[in-house]
Coordinates of C-alpha atoms in Angstrom, one line a residue:
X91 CA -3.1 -19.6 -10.0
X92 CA -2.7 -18.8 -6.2
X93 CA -6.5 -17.7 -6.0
X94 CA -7.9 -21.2 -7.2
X95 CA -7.5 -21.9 -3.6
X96 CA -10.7 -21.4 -2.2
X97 CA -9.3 -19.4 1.0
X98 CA -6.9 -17.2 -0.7
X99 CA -7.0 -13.6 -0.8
X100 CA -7.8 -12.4 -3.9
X101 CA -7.4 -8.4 -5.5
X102 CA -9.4 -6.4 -6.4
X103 CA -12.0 -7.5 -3.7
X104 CA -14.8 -9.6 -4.7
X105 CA -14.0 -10.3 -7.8
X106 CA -13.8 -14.5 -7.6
X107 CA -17.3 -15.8 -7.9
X108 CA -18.2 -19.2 -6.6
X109 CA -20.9 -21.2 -9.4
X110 CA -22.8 -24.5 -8.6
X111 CA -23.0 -25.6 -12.3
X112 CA -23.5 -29.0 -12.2
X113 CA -22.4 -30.9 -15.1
X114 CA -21.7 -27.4 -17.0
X115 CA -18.5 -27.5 -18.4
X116 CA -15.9 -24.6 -19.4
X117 CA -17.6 -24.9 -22.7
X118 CA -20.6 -23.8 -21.2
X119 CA -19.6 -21.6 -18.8
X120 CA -17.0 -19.6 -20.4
X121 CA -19.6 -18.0 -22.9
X122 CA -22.1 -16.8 -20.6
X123 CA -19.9 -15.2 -17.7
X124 CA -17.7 -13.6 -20.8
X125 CA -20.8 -11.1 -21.5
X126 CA -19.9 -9.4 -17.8
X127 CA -16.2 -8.6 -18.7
X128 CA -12.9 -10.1 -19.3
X129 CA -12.2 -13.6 -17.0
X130 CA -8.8 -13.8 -15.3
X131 CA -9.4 -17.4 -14.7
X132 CA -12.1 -20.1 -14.7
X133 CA -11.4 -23.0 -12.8
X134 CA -13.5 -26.5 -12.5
X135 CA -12.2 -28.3 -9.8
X136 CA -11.9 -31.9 -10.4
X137 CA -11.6 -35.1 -8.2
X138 CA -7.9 -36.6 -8.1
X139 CA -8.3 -39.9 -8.1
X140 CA -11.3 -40.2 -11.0
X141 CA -11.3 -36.8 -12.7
X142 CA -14.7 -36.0 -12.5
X143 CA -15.8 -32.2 -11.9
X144 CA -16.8 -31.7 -8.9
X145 CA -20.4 -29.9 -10.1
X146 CA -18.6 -26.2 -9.1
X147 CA -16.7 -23.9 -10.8
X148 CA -14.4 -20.6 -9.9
X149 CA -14.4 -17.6 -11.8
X150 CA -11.7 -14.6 -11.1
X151 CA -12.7 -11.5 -13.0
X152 CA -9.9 -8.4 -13.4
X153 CA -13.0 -6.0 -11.7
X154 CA -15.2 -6.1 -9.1
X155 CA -17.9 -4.9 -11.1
X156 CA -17.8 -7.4 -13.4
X157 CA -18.6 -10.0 -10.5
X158 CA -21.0 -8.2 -9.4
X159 CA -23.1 -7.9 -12.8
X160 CA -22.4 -11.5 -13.1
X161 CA -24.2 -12.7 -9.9
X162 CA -26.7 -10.0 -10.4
X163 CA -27.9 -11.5 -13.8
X164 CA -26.7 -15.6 -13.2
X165 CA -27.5 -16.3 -9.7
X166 CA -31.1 -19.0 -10.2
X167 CA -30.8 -18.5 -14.2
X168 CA -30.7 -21.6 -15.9
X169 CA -28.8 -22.3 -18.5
X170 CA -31.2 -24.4 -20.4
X171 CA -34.2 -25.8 -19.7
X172 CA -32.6 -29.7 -18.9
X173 CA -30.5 -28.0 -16.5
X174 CA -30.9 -26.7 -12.8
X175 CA -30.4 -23.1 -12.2
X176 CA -27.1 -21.8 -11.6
X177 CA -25.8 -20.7 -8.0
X178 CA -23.6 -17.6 -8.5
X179 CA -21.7 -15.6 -5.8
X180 CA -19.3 -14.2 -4.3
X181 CA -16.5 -17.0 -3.4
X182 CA -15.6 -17.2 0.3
X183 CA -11.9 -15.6 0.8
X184 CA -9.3 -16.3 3.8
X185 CA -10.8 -14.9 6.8
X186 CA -14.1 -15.3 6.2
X187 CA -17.1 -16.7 8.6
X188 CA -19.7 -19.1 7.5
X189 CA -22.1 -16.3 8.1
X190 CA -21.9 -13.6 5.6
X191 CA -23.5 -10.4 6.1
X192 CA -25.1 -8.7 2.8
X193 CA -24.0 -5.6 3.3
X194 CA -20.4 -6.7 3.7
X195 CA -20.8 -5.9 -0.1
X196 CA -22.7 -3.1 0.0
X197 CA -20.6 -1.1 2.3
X198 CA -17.7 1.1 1.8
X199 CA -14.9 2.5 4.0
X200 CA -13.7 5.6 3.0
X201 CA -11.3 8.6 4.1
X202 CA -12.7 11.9 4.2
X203 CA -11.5 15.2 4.8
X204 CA -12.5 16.8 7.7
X205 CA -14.7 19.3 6.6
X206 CA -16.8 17.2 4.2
X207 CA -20.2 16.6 5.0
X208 CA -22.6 13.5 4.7
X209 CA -24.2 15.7 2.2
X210 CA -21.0 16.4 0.1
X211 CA -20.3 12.7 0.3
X212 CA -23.9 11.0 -0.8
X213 CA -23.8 13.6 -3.9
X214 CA -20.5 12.5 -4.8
X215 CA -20.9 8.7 -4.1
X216 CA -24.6 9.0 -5.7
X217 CA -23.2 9.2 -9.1
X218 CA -22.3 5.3 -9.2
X219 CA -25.9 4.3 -7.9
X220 CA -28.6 4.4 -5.1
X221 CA -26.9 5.6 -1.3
X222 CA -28.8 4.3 1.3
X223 CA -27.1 6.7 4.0
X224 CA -23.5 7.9 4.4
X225 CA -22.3 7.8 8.4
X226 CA -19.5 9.8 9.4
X227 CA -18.3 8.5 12.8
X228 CA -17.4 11.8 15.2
X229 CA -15.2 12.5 18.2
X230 CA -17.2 12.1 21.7
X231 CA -15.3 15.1 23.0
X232 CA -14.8 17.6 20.4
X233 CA -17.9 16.5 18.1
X234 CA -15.4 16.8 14.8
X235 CA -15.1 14.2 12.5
X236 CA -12.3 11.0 12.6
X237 CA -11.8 11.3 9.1
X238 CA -13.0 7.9 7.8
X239 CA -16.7 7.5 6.7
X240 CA -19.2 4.5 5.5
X241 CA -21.2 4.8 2.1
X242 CA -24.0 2.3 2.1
X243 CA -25.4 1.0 -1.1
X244 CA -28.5 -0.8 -2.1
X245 CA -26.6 -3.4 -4.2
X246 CA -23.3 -5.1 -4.5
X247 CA -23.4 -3.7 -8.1
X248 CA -23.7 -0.2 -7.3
X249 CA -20.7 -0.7 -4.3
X250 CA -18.5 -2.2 -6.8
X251 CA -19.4 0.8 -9.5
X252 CA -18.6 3.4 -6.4
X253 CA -15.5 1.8 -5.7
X254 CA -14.0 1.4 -8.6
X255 CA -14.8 4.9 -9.9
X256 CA -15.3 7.4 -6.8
X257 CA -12.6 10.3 -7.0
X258 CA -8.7 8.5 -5.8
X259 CA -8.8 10.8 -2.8
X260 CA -11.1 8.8 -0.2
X261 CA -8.8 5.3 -0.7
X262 CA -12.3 3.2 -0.5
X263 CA -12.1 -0.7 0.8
X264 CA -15.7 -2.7 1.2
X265 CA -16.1 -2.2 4.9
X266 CA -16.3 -5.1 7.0
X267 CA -19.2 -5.8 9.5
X268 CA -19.0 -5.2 12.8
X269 CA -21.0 -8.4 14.0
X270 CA -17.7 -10.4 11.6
X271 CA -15.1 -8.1 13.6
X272 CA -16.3 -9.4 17.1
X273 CA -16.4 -12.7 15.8
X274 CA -12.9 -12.5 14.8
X275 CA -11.8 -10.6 17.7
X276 CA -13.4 -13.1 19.7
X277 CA -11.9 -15.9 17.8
X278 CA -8.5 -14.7 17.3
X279 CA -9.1 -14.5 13.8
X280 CA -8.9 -11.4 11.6
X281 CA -7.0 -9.5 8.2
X282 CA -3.7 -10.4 7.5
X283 CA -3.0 -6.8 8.5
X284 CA -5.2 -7.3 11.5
X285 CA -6.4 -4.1 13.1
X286 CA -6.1 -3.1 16.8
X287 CA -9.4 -1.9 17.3
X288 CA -9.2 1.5 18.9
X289 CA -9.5 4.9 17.7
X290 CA -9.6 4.6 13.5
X291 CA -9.8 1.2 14.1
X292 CA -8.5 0.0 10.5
X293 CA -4.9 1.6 10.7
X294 CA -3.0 -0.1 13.7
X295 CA -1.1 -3.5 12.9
X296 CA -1.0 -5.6 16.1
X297 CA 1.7 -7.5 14.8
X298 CA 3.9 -4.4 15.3
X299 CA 3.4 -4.6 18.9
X300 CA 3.0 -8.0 19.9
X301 CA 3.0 -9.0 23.9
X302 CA 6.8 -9.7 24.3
X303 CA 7.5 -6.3 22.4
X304 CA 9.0 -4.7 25.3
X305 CA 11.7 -7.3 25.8
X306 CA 11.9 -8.0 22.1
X307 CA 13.0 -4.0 21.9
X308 CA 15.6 -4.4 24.6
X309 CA 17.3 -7.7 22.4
X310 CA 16.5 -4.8 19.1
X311 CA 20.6 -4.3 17.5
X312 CA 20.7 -0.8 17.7
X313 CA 23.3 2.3 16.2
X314 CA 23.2 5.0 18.5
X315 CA 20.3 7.0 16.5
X316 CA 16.8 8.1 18.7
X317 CA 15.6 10.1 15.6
X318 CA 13.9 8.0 12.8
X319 CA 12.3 9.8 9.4
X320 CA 9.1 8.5 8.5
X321 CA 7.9 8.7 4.3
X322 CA 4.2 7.6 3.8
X323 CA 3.4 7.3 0.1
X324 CA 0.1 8.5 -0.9
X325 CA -0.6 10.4 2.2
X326 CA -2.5 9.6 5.5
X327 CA -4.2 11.9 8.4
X328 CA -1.4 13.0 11.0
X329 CA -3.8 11.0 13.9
X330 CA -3.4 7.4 12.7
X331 CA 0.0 8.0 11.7
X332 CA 1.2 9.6 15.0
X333 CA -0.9 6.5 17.0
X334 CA 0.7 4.0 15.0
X335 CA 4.4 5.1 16.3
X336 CA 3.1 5.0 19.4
X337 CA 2.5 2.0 19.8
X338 CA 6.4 1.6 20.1
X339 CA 7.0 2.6 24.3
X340 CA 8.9 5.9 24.5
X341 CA 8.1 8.1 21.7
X342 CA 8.8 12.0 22.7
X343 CA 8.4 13.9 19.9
X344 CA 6.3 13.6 16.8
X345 CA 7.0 16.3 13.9
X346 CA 4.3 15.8 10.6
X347 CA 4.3 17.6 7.5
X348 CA 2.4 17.0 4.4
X349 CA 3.5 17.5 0.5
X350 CA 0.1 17.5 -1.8
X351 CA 2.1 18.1 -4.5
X352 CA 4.1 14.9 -4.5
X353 CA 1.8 12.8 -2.5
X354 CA 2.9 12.2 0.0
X355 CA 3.0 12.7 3.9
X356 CA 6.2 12.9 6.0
X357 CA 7.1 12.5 9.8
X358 CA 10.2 12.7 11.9
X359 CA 9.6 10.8 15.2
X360 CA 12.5 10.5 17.9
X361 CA 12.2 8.3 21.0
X362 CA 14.2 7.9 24.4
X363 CA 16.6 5.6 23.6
X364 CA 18.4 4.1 20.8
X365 CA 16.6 0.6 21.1
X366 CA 12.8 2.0 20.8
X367 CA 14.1 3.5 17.5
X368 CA 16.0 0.6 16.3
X369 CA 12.8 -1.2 17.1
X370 CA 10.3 1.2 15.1
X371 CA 13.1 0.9 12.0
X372 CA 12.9 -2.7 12.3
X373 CA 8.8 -3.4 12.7
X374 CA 7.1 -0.8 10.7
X375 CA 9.6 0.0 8.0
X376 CA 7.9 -1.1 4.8
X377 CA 4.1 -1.6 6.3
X378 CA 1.6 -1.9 4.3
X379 CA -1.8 0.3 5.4
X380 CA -4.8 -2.0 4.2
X381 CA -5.9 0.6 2.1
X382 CA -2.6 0.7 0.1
X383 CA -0.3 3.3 1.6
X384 CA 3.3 2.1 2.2
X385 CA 5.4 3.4 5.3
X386 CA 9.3 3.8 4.6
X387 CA 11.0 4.1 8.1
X388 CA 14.7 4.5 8.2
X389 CA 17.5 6.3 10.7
X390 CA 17.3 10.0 10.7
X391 CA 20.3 11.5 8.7
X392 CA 22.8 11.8 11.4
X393 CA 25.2 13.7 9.7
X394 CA 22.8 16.4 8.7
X395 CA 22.6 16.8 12.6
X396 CA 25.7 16.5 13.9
X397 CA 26.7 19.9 11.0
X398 CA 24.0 21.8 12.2
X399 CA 25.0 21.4 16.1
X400 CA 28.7 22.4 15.3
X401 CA 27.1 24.8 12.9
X402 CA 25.1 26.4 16.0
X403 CA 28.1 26.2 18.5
X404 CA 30.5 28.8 16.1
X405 CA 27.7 30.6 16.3
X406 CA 27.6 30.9 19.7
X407 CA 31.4 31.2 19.7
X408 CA 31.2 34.4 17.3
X409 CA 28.0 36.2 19.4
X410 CA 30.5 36.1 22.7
X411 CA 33.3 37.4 20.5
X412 CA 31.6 40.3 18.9
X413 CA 29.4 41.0 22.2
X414 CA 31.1 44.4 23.3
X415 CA 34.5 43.8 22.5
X416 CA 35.2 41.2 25.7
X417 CA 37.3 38.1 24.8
X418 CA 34.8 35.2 25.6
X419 CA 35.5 32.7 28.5
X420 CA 38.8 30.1 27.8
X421 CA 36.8 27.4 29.5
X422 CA 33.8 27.6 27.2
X423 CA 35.9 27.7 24.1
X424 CA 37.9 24.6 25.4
X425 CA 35.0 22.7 25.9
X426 CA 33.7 24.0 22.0
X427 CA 36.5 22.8 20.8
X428 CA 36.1 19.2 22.4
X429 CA 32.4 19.1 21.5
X430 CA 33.3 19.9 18.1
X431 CA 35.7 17.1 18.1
X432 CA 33.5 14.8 19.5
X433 CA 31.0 15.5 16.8
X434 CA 33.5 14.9 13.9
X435 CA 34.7 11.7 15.3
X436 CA 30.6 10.7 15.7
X437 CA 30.2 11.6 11.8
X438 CA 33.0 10.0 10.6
X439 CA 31.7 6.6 12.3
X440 CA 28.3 7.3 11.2
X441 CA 29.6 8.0 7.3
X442 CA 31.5 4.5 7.8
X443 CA 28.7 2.6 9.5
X444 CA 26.4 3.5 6.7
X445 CA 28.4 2.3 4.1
X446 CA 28.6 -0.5 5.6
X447 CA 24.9 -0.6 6.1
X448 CA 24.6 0.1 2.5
X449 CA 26.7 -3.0 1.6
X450 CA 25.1 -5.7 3.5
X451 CA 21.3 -4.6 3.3
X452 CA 20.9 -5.1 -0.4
X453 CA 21.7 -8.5 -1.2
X454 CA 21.8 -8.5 -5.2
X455 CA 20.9 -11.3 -6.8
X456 CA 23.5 -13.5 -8.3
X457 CA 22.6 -12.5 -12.0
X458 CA 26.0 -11.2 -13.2
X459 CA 24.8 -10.1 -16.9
X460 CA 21.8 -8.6 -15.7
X461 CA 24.2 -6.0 -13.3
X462 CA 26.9 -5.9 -15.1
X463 CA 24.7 -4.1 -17.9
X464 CA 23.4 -1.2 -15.7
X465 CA 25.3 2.2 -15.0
X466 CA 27.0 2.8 -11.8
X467 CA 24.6 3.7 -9.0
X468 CA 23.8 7.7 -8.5
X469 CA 22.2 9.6 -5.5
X470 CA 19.0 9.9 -5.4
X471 CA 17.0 13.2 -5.7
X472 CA 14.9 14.7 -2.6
X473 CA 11.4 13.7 -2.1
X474 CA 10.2 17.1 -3.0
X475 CA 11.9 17.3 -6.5
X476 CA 9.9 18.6 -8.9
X477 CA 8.8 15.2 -10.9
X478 CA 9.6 15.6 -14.6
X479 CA 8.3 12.2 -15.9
X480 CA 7.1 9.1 -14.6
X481 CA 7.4 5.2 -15.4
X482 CA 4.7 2.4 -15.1
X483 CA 6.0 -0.9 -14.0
X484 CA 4.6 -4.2 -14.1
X485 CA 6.0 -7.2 -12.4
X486 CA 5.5 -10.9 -12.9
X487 CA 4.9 -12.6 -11.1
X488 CA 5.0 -9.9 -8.0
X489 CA 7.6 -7.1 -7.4
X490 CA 11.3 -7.6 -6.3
X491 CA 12.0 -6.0 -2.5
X492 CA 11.7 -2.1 -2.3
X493 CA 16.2 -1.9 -1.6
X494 CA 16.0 -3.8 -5.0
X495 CA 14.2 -1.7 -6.7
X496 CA 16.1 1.8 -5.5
X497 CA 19.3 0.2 -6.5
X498 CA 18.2 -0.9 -10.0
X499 CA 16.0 2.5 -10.6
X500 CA 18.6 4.7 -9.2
X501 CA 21.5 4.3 -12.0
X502 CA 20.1 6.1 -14.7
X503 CA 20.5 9.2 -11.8
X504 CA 17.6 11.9 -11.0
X505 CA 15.6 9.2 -9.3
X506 CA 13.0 10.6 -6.8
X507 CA 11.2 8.0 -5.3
X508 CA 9.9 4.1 -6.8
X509 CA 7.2 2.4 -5.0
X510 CA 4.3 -0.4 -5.4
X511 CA 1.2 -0.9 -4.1
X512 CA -0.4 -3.9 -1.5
X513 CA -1.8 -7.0 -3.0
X514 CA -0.9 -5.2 -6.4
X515 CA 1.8 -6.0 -9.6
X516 CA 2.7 -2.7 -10.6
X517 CA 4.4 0.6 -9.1
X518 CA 5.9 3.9 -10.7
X519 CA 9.1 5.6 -10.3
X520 CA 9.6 9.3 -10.4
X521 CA 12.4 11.0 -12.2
X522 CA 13.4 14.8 -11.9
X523 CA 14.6 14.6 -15.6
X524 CA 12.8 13.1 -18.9
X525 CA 16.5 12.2 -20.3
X526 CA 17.1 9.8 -16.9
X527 CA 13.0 8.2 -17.2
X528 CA 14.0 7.3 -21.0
X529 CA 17.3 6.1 -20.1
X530 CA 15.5 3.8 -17.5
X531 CA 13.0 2.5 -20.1
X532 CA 15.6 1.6 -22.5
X533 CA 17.3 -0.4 -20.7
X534 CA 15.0 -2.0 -18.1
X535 CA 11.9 -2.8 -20.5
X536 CA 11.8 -6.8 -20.6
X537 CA 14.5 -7.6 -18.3
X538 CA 14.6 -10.0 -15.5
X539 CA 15.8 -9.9 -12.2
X540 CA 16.3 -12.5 -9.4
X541 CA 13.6 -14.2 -11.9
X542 CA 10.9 -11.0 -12.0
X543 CA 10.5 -9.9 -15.4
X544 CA 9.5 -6.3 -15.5
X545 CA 8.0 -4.2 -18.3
X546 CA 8.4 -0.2 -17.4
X547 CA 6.2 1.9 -19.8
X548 CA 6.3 5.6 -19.5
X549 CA 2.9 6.8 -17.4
X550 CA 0.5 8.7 -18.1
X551 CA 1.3 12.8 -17.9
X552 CA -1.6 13.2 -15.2
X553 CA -2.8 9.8 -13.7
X554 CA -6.0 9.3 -14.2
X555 CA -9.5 9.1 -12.0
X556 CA -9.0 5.6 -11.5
X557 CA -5.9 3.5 -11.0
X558 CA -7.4 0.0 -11.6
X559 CA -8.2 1.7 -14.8
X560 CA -4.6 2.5 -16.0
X561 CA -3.5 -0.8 -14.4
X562 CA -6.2 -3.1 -16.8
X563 CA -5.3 -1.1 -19.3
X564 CA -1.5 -1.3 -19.0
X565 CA -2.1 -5.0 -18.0
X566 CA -4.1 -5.3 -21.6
X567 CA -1.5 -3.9 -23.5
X568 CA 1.1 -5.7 -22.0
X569 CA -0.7 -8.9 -22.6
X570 CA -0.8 -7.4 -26.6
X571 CA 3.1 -7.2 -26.3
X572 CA 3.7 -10.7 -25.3
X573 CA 1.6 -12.1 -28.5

């Protein structure tokens, strides 16, 4: 597996633990870290030239918590009294320093809402165990909260319990230190998604902006659009969203709205020329926030635009015919008239552009029985569609490309929206209709694609508290379904 390497990323956080066992073997080993919850893995790496163990072991668990209880009862125990006590804890993952700070797992970051207070937030968090203190970081000017917070716990144990079961809505991630973010500043080093540190300093992707971004704009292909929509699935704060577009030079408008119901927030963002657009298309679409969110970033519908400016000028044309009888100026309606041409000529090399768009960006897979078996592909739904039924998805081994996954999911019709989640293997897609979710579970269940078997289950009416909760217990069943 990809986490036996000792510097891989691993998900959930924290949940590989590193063991000094000596001459234990799996034998041994297996037994006693069972008792803290179900093992993903155990691992004894071995020398390759004699096969000898090395004296260490790896163990991946499918929860945090379970690590957690793990070191909290293992760490110094010995296994009998011939042997030396066991080292138990917390494996070392990609970016990490030789110096580990404690409360690196006693620390969360969370997303509040504005008007919550450290007292609201200690009573909820105090549920999963003891709070030390709760810090909500505030604006120097206006004195009102960023909307981000830190919950300190006393023990790894009790962080793990808060983060696995605190209510969805504050998207919580183990904060990291500050002393380990100046060492990696200094260093060069950082996330994957490494964070420019300003402002909400965990939302902003350097790599979006990197130094030679202004001329790598100007070389940026673009098709004659300034106007780009923006879809953030769940939903972020307008600030860190609005600051992250900015990074691209010559953003001029920013319009945000949000939709509770669906989950989701929504932006439209235009910019002074064509290239800054093509440029925020092409860096951001598809980013991954560290705390999950996915940004979809794509040309604004043209069309739509160019029928509501010819809409407006026959409107304009009709006011000057019915105001007070007078026939309106020759001039003006010959220059309608070539605007209005102008327009249609734009739309129809739009419509065709598109197409052709459509064609090229999703490169199917050259698995003829697999397509040849799925209905024709139908429009999707809008994003505010009332959802009628959902369908859990698991991938193996990781999801297929999101243009994938629209033109398998769309073809049973009244598909809304299908997404995944970072560092995860499993997403949902919304249907506007029960008839087209079935339809989509029939026939996709089992199948493969481009050599990504998937498994779509319908999901649960109303999600529950905890995701990682539905996912282990999808991911149990499924495992049931394979024996």
């Amino acid at each position: 597996m990809a986490f036996r390497d000792d510097h891989t990323e691993v998900a959930p956080p924290y949940s590989r633990v590193f063991v000094v066992c000596g001459k234990l073997n799996e034998d041994d080993l297996r037994p006693l870290f069972e008792k803290h919850g179900d093992l993903e893995d155990l691992y004894i790496p071995r020398d390759r030239n004699t096969g000898t163990a090395k004296g260490v072991a790896y163990v991946k668990y499918y929860k945090t918590s379970n690590a957690a209880a793990a070191i909290e009862e293992l760490h110094l125990k010995r296994v009998d009294k011939h042997s030396k006590p066991l080292k138990v804890m917390v494996a070392n993952q990609k970016h990490d320093t030789d110096v580990v700070s404690e409360d690196k797992y006693k620390r969360l970051f969370i997303k509040v809402p504005r008007q919550d207070s450290e007292r609201d937030i200690k009573d909820h968090f105090s549920e999963f165990g003891c709070v030390e203190f709760v810090k909500i970081p505030k604006d120097k000017s206006t004195n009102e909260s960023k909307g981000f917070a830190y919950v300190q716990y006393r023990t790894f144990i009790e962080a793990a319990k808060g983060y696995e079961r605190c209510d969805r809505k504050y998207r919580p991630m183990f904060a990291t230190p500050k002393e380990e973010l100046q060492r990696n500043s200094r260093s060069g080093q950082g996330q994957d998604n490494s964070m420019d540190m300003r402002a909400d300093n965990r939302f902003y992707p350097q790599s979006v902006y990197p130094q030679n971004s202004v001329s790598s704009m100007i070389n940026t292909p673009s098709d004659g659009y300034v106007t780009v929509n923006v879809t953030c699935s769940p939903q972020v704060p307008q600030q860190p969203l609005e600051q992250l577009f900015n990074i691209v030079p010559g953003m001029q408008q920013f319009e945000f709205s949000d939709d509770p119901y669906n989950g989701y927030s929504k932006a439209l963002v235009t910019y002074a020329n064509a290239s800054a657009a093509a440029y925020a298309v092409e860096k951001i679409n598809n980013y991954h926030f560290p705390s999950g969110e996915i940004l979809t970033v794509k040309p604004e519908n043209q069309l739509k635009r160019v029928a509501n400016d010819l809409t407006n000028m026959v409107d304009v044309f009709k006011k000057s015919l019915d105001g007070g009888g007078t026939s309106p100026n020759l001039m003006q309606l010959a220059e309608a008239i070539a605007q209005a041409s102008s327009l249609i000529k734009q739309a129809t090399s739009i419509q065709v552009g598109t197409e052709q768009l459509i064609d090229t960006r999703v490169d199917r897979p050259q698995l003829d029985d697999f397509w040849s078996s799925l209905p024709p592909s139908q429009p999707m739904l809008d994003r505010d569609a009332r959802v009628a039924k959902r369908c859990f998805i698991v991938f193996h081994p990781h999801p297929p490309p999101p243009a994938y996954l629209r033109d398998i999911f769309c073809r049973f019709g009244d598909l809304i929206d299908v997404s995944t989640f970072s560092n995860k293997t499993y997403g949902y897609a919304k249907y506007g209709s029960e008839r087209a979710a079935d339809n989509a579970m029939a026939c996709l269940h089992g199948k493969t694609v481009n050599g990504i078997r998937m498994k779509v289950l319908e999901a649960d009416e109303k999600p529950p508290r905890d995701d990682d909760d539905e996912m282990d217990g999808r991911r149990k069943r499924s495992r049931r379904d394979d024996d």
